[in-house]
Short mmCIF file of C-alpha atoms and ligand atoms in Angstrom, two decimals:
data_model
loop_
_atom_site.label_atom_id
_atom_site.label_comp_id
_atom_site.label_asym_id
_atom_site.label_seq_id
_atom_site.Cartn_x
_atom_site.Cartn_y
_atom_site.Cartn_z
CA MET A 203 91.00 1.34 -10.72
CA ASP A 204 89.78 4.62 -12.19
CA GLU A 205 87.69 6.79 -9.90
CA ILE A 206 86.10 10.18 -9.34
CA ILE A 207 86.46 11.79 -5.91
CA LYS A 208 84.09 14.62 -5.02
CA ALA A 209 84.84 16.91 -2.10
CA ILE A 210 83.74 20.26 -0.64
CA SER A 211 85.52 22.83 1.48
CA GLU A 212 84.61 23.15 5.15
CA ASP A 213 83.01 26.57 4.50
CA GLY A 214 81.00 25.16 1.57
CA PHE A 215 82.25 27.69 -0.99
CA VAL A 216 84.58 25.44 -2.99
CA SER A 217 83.72 22.12 -4.57
CA ILE A 218 86.03 19.83 -6.48
CA SER A 219 85.81 16.68 -8.56
CA VAL A 220 89.06 14.85 -9.21
CA ILE A 221 89.38 11.97 -11.64
CA SER A 222 92.11 9.43 -12.09
CA SER A 223 91.51 7.90 -15.51
CA ARG A 224 94.68 6.07 -16.54
CA GLU A 225 92.96 2.74 -17.28
CA LEU A 226 90.11 4.15 -19.33
CA THR A 227 92.52 6.34 -21.30
CA GLU A 228 94.74 3.32 -22.00
CA ARG A 229 91.66 1.42 -23.20
CA ALA A 230 90.79 4.31 -25.55
CA ARG A 231 94.38 4.35 -26.86
CA ASN A 232 94.20 0.62 -27.62
CA VAL A 233 90.72 0.65 -29.15
CA HIS A 234 91.67 3.41 -31.58
CA GLY A 235 95.39 2.79 -32.04
CA ALA A 236 95.83 6.48 -31.22
CA SER A 237 99.08 8.43 -31.47
CA PRO A 238 100.42 9.91 -28.19
CA VAL A 239 99.15 13.41 -28.97
CA VAL A 240 95.67 12.15 -29.98
CA THR A 241 95.62 9.89 -26.87
CA ALA A 242 96.26 13.04 -24.82
CA ALA A 243 93.50 15.01 -26.58
CA LEU A 244 90.98 12.18 -26.28
CA GLY A 245 92.06 11.32 -22.72
CA ARG A 246 91.60 14.90 -21.51
CA THR A 247 88.15 15.01 -23.12
CA LEU A 248 87.20 11.63 -21.58
CA ALA A 249 88.25 12.92 -18.14
CA ALA A 250 86.18 16.10 -18.47
CA ALA A 251 83.13 14.29 -19.84
CA SER A 252 83.31 11.67 -17.10
CA ILE A 253 83.28 14.30 -14.34
CA ILE A 254 80.45 16.33 -15.91
CA GLY A 255 78.51 13.16 -16.78
CA SER A 256 78.73 11.99 -13.17
CA THR A 257 76.77 15.09 -12.09
CA LEU A 258 73.69 14.18 -14.16
CA LYS A 259 72.43 11.66 -11.58
CA LYS A 260 69.18 10.82 -13.37
CA PRO A 261 69.15 7.14 -14.49
CA ASP A 262 69.70 6.74 -18.24
CA ALA A 263 70.76 10.39 -18.67
CA SER A 264 73.74 10.88 -20.95
CA LEU A 265 76.24 13.55 -21.84
CA THR A 266 77.83 14.05 -25.24
CA VAL A 267 80.87 16.28 -25.78
CA ARG A 268 81.82 17.30 -29.30
CA ILE A 269 84.99 19.16 -30.17
CA ASN A 270 85.55 20.31 -33.74
CA GLY A 271 88.69 22.44 -33.79
CA GLY A 272 89.68 22.00 -37.42
CA GLY A 273 93.04 20.40 -36.51
CA PRO A 274 94.50 17.19 -37.99
CA ALA A 275 92.77 14.99 -35.36
CA GLY A 276 89.36 15.96 -36.77
CA SER A 277 86.32 15.70 -34.50
CA ILE A 278 86.41 14.28 -31.00
CA ILE A 279 83.20 12.81 -29.65
CA VAL A 280 82.86 11.51 -26.11
CA VAL A 281 79.75 10.13 -24.45
CA SER A 282 79.35 9.66 -20.69
CA ASP A 283 76.60 7.96 -18.76
CA GLU A 284 75.14 9.42 -15.55
CA LYS A 285 77.74 7.61 -13.45
CA GLY A 286 80.75 8.87 -15.40
CA SER A 287 81.53 5.81 -17.48
CA VAL A 288 82.66 6.98 -20.89
CA ARG A 289 83.41 6.04 -24.48
CA GLY A 290 84.85 8.15 -27.24
CA TYR A 291 86.25 8.38 -30.70
CA VAL A 292 88.35 10.65 -32.86
CA SER A 293 88.10 11.01 -36.66
CA ASN A 294 91.86 10.62 -37.25
CA PRO A 295 93.38 8.71 -34.31
CA SER A 296 96.77 8.37 -36.00
CA ALA A 297 97.17 12.14 -36.55
CA ASP A 298 100.55 13.21 -35.24
CA LEU A 299 102.51 16.40 -34.63
CA PRO A 300 106.00 17.11 -33.29
CA SER A 301 106.18 18.10 -29.61
CA THR A 302 106.15 21.79 -28.70
CA ALA A 303 109.30 23.79 -28.00
CA GLU A 304 108.81 22.96 -24.27
CA GLY A 305 108.76 19.23 -25.10
CA LYS A 306 105.01 18.89 -24.49
CA LEU A 307 102.49 17.01 -26.63
CA ASP A 308 100.93 19.58 -28.98
CA VAL A 309 97.31 18.89 -28.04
CA GLY A 310 96.14 22.38 -29.06
CA GLY A 311 97.79 21.90 -32.44
CA VAL A 312 96.28 18.49 -33.18
CA VAL A 313 92.79 19.53 -32.00
CA GLY A 314 92.87 23.03 -33.51
CA LYS A 315 91.03 26.03 -32.10
CA ASP A 316 88.96 27.07 -35.06
CA GLY A 317 85.63 25.70 -33.93
CA MET A 318 83.35 24.82 -31.06
CA LEU A 319 83.14 22.76 -27.91
CA SER A 320 79.59 21.61 -27.38
CA VAL A 321 78.07 19.76 -24.46
CA ILE A 322 74.73 18.02 -24.83
CA LYS A 323 72.93 16.79 -21.72
CA ASP A 324 70.15 14.36 -22.50
CA PHE A 325 67.87 13.52 -19.60
CA GLY A 326 65.62 11.33 -21.73
CA GLU A 327 62.98 14.05 -21.75
CA LYS A 328 61.79 16.20 -24.66
CA GLU A 329 64.68 18.45 -25.76
CA PRO A 330 68.25 17.80 -24.66
CA TYR A 331 70.08 20.74 -23.05
CA THR A 332 72.89 22.01 -25.31
CA GLY A 333 75.65 24.47 -24.43
CA ALA A 334 78.42 25.50 -26.79
CA VAL A 335 81.41 27.81 -26.71
CA GLU A 336 84.11 28.74 -29.18
CA LEU A 337 87.33 26.90 -28.50
CA VAL A 338 89.96 28.95 -26.66
CA SER A 339 93.10 26.92 -27.37
CA GLY A 340 92.12 23.34 -28.22
CA GLU A 341 94.10 22.30 -25.11
CA ILE A 342 90.77 21.02 -23.66
CA ALA A 343 91.02 22.21 -20.03
CA GLU A 344 90.93 25.92 -20.99
CA ASP A 345 88.08 25.19 -23.34
CA PHE A 346 86.03 23.56 -20.57
CA THR A 347 86.78 26.48 -18.25
CA ALA A 348 85.33 28.78 -20.92
CA TYR A 349 82.33 26.48 -21.27
CA PHE A 350 81.56 26.67 -17.53
CA ALA A 351 81.88 30.47 -17.53
CA ALA A 352 79.72 31.05 -20.61
CA SER A 353 77.17 28.27 -20.54
CA GLU A 354 76.69 27.49 -16.88
CA GLN A 355 77.86 30.79 -15.30
CA ILE A 356 80.01 28.92 -12.80
CA PRO A 357 83.51 30.23 -12.07
CA SER A 358 85.69 27.16 -12.49
CA ALA A 359 89.22 26.05 -13.02
CA CYS A 360 89.86 22.86 -14.96
CA ALA A 361 93.05 20.89 -15.43
CA PHE A 362 93.40 17.65 -17.37
CA GLY A 363 96.47 15.75 -18.44
CA VAL A 364 97.66 12.52 -19.99
CA LEU A 365 101.21 11.22 -19.65
CA VAL A 366 101.99 8.89 -22.55
CA GLY A 367 105.05 8.01 -24.60
CA ARG A 368 105.33 6.61 -28.12
CA ASP A 369 104.14 2.97 -28.34
CA ARG A 370 103.94 2.80 -24.57
CA PRO A 371 100.98 2.40 -22.21
CA VAL A 372 99.50 5.51 -20.60
CA LEU A 373 101.44 6.24 -17.39
CA ALA A 374 98.98 8.67 -15.81
CA ALA A 375 95.77 10.44 -16.77
CA GLY A 376 93.14 12.53 -15.07
CA GLY A 377 92.53 15.96 -13.70
CA TYR A 378 90.04 18.07 -11.82
CA ILE A 379 87.27 20.62 -12.02
CA ILE A 380 87.18 23.03 -9.09
CA GLN A 381 84.23 25.39 -8.77
CA LEU A 382 83.26 28.35 -6.62
CA LEU A 383 79.77 28.34 -5.21
CA PRO A 384 77.67 31.53 -5.05
CA GLY A 385 78.84 34.06 -2.43
CA ALA A 386 82.44 32.88 -2.28
CA PRO A 387 84.52 35.72 -0.82
CA GLU A 388 87.44 37.29 -2.72
CA GLY A 389 90.05 35.61 -0.53
CA VAL A 390 88.74 32.19 -1.51
CA ILE A 391 89.26 32.94 -5.21
CA SER A 392 92.88 34.00 -4.76
CA LYS A 393 93.60 30.97 -2.55
CA VAL A 394 92.21 28.64 -5.24
CA GLU A 395 94.36 30.36 -7.87
CA GLU A 396 97.39 29.98 -5.62
CA ASN A 397 96.68 26.25 -5.07
CA VAL A 398 96.15 25.61 -8.78
CA ALA A 399 99.51 27.22 -9.57
CA ALA A 400 101.30 25.40 -6.73
CA THR A 401 99.87 22.01 -7.80
CA GLY A 402 101.21 22.34 -11.34
CA ALA A 403 100.85 19.54 -13.89
CA VAL A 404 98.20 17.04 -12.79
CA THR A 405 99.90 14.00 -14.32
CA GLY A 406 102.98 14.53 -12.14
CA VAL A 407 100.88 14.42 -8.95
CA LEU A 408 98.72 11.52 -10.17
CA GLU A 409 101.69 9.40 -11.16
CA ARG A 410 103.61 10.12 -7.97
CA ALA A 411 100.88 10.21 -5.35
CA GLY A 412 97.39 9.49 -6.76
CA ALA A 413 94.00 11.18 -6.94
CA ASP A 414 93.60 11.84 -3.19
CA ALA A 415 96.89 13.74 -3.14
CA LEU A 416 95.80 15.77 -6.17
CA MET A 417 92.54 16.69 -4.42
CA GLU A 418 94.34 17.64 -1.20
CA SER A 419 96.85 19.78 -3.08
CA VAL A 420 94.23 21.80 -4.99
CA MET A 421 92.06 22.09 -1.83
CA SER A 422 94.99 22.97 0.44
CA GLY A 423 93.85 25.20 3.31
CA PHE A 424 90.14 24.51 2.74
CA SER A 425 89.79 21.45 5.06
CA PRO A 426 88.07 19.41 2.34
CA ARG A 427 85.49 16.77 3.22
CA ILE A 428 85.04 13.87 0.78
CA LEU A 429 81.41 13.56 -0.32
CA GLU A 430 81.62 10.70 -2.75
CA ARG A 431 83.95 8.24 -4.39
CA SER A 432 82.85 6.36 -7.49
CA GLU A 433 84.47 3.93 -9.87
CA VAL A 434 84.45 4.87 -13.55
CA GLY A 435 85.60 3.09 -16.69
CA TYR A 436 85.58 2.90 -20.46
CA ARG A 437 82.26 1.36 -21.30
CA CYS A 438 80.40 1.00 -24.59
CA THR A 439 76.67 0.40 -24.72
CA CYS A 440 76.52 -1.05 -28.22
CA SER A 441 74.71 -4.32 -28.83
CA ARG A 442 73.69 -6.59 -31.67
CA GLU A 443 70.07 -5.43 -31.35
CA ARG A 444 71.03 -1.73 -31.64
CA PHE A 445 73.06 -2.33 -34.78
CA LEU A 446 70.33 -4.50 -36.29
CA THR A 447 67.86 -1.63 -35.77
CA ALA A 448 70.37 0.80 -37.30
CA VAL A 449 70.96 -1.39 -40.36
CA LEU A 450 67.22 -1.86 -40.87
CA SER A 451 66.68 1.91 -40.77
CA LEU A 452 68.93 2.46 -43.83
CA ASP A 453 67.45 3.63 -47.15
CA LYS A 454 65.22 1.15 -48.88
CA SER A 455 67.49 1.21 -51.95
CA GLU A 456 70.54 0.27 -49.83
CA LEU A 457 68.60 -2.55 -48.19
CA ASP A 458 67.46 -3.79 -51.61
CA ASP A 459 71.11 -3.79 -52.73
CA MET A 460 72.11 -5.87 -49.71
CA ARG A 461 69.31 -8.31 -50.29
CA ALA A 462 70.26 -8.68 -53.99
CA LYS A 463 73.92 -9.32 -53.15
CA GLY A 464 73.01 -11.82 -50.46
CA GLU A 465 76.34 -11.33 -48.64
CA PRO A 466 76.65 -10.96 -44.86
CA ILE A 467 76.77 -7.36 -43.61
CA GLU A 468 79.59 -6.42 -41.25
CA VAL A 469 79.32 -3.35 -39.03
CA CYS A 470 81.93 -2.06 -36.62
CA CYS A 471 81.20 0.04 -33.52
CA GLN A 472 83.17 3.29 -33.73
CA PHE A 473 83.49 3.53 -29.94
CA CYS A 474 84.76 0.04 -29.06
CA GLU A 475 85.64 -1.64 -32.38
CA ALA A 476 83.23 -4.52 -31.72
CA VAL A 477 82.25 -6.14 -35.03
CA TYR A 478 78.71 -7.41 -35.66
CA VAL A 479 77.96 -9.64 -38.63
CA PHE A 480 74.41 -10.08 -39.92
CA ASP A 481 73.55 -12.52 -42.66
CA THR A 482 70.83 -11.52 -45.09
CA THR A 483 68.40 -14.19 -43.92
CA GLU A 484 68.51 -12.61 -40.46
CA LEU A 485 68.06 -9.09 -41.88
CA PHE A 486 65.24 -9.88 -44.25
CA SER A 487 63.39 -12.60 -42.45
CA CYS A 488 60.47 -10.37 -41.49
ZN1 ZN B 672 80.64 -0.42 -28.96
#
């Protein structure tokens, strides 16, 4: 089961959200037939979006993350609901690159860093809130750290990882966002930095010991108290009705073409690969 664990330090200056997201990342890999390096890029983005989405709270609020780094993967788009359930897609899921000299998946290379990370929070009211930053490395975690510093003025450290081999299921995925609350003393900052360094790669801890152990490692010395635990997953909200509305909102000339041909229309959801077929009598009955 995938879950988000939220905790706070005893002194109230440090908060953390940890996600274990192996199952939802594996679902994304299967839906899109993604290469290992694209699975890692998408999986890290899904983890980040799920954590940030889970902070929205308001029913029917949603969060959209867009990353356009100019790399071979193309655009990454991830949408989260207010509980942290996510869906996502990548323009070129089969994009591939050799591993780096250290033997790591070249996520920064496949995403690119010549572009923006944008985060759109839609609370169902007038204008959605949009924050955007230039990509730092395309490695995703660093880019989200920059986003929190620039757009939300919150000192944060983010770490996300996906452990996946070629043509194999995802072994581990997840990460954390740790944030300092206003007034945190200097000593707290250096202790967080020390813990982040000592914890190392998140996938190693998640695979070996799970999300609780990851939280305890990053919060070492802060006597963390768990505030909340919530289940998250890969969830698409598409439906036949939504696609029917979308088809009917096409240009009149396109609709006239469809009507003239008289053949059934097939549409595929880009987030979950569900296929909806509409015959022309259904489309043009009204
Ligand atoms: Zn769908």
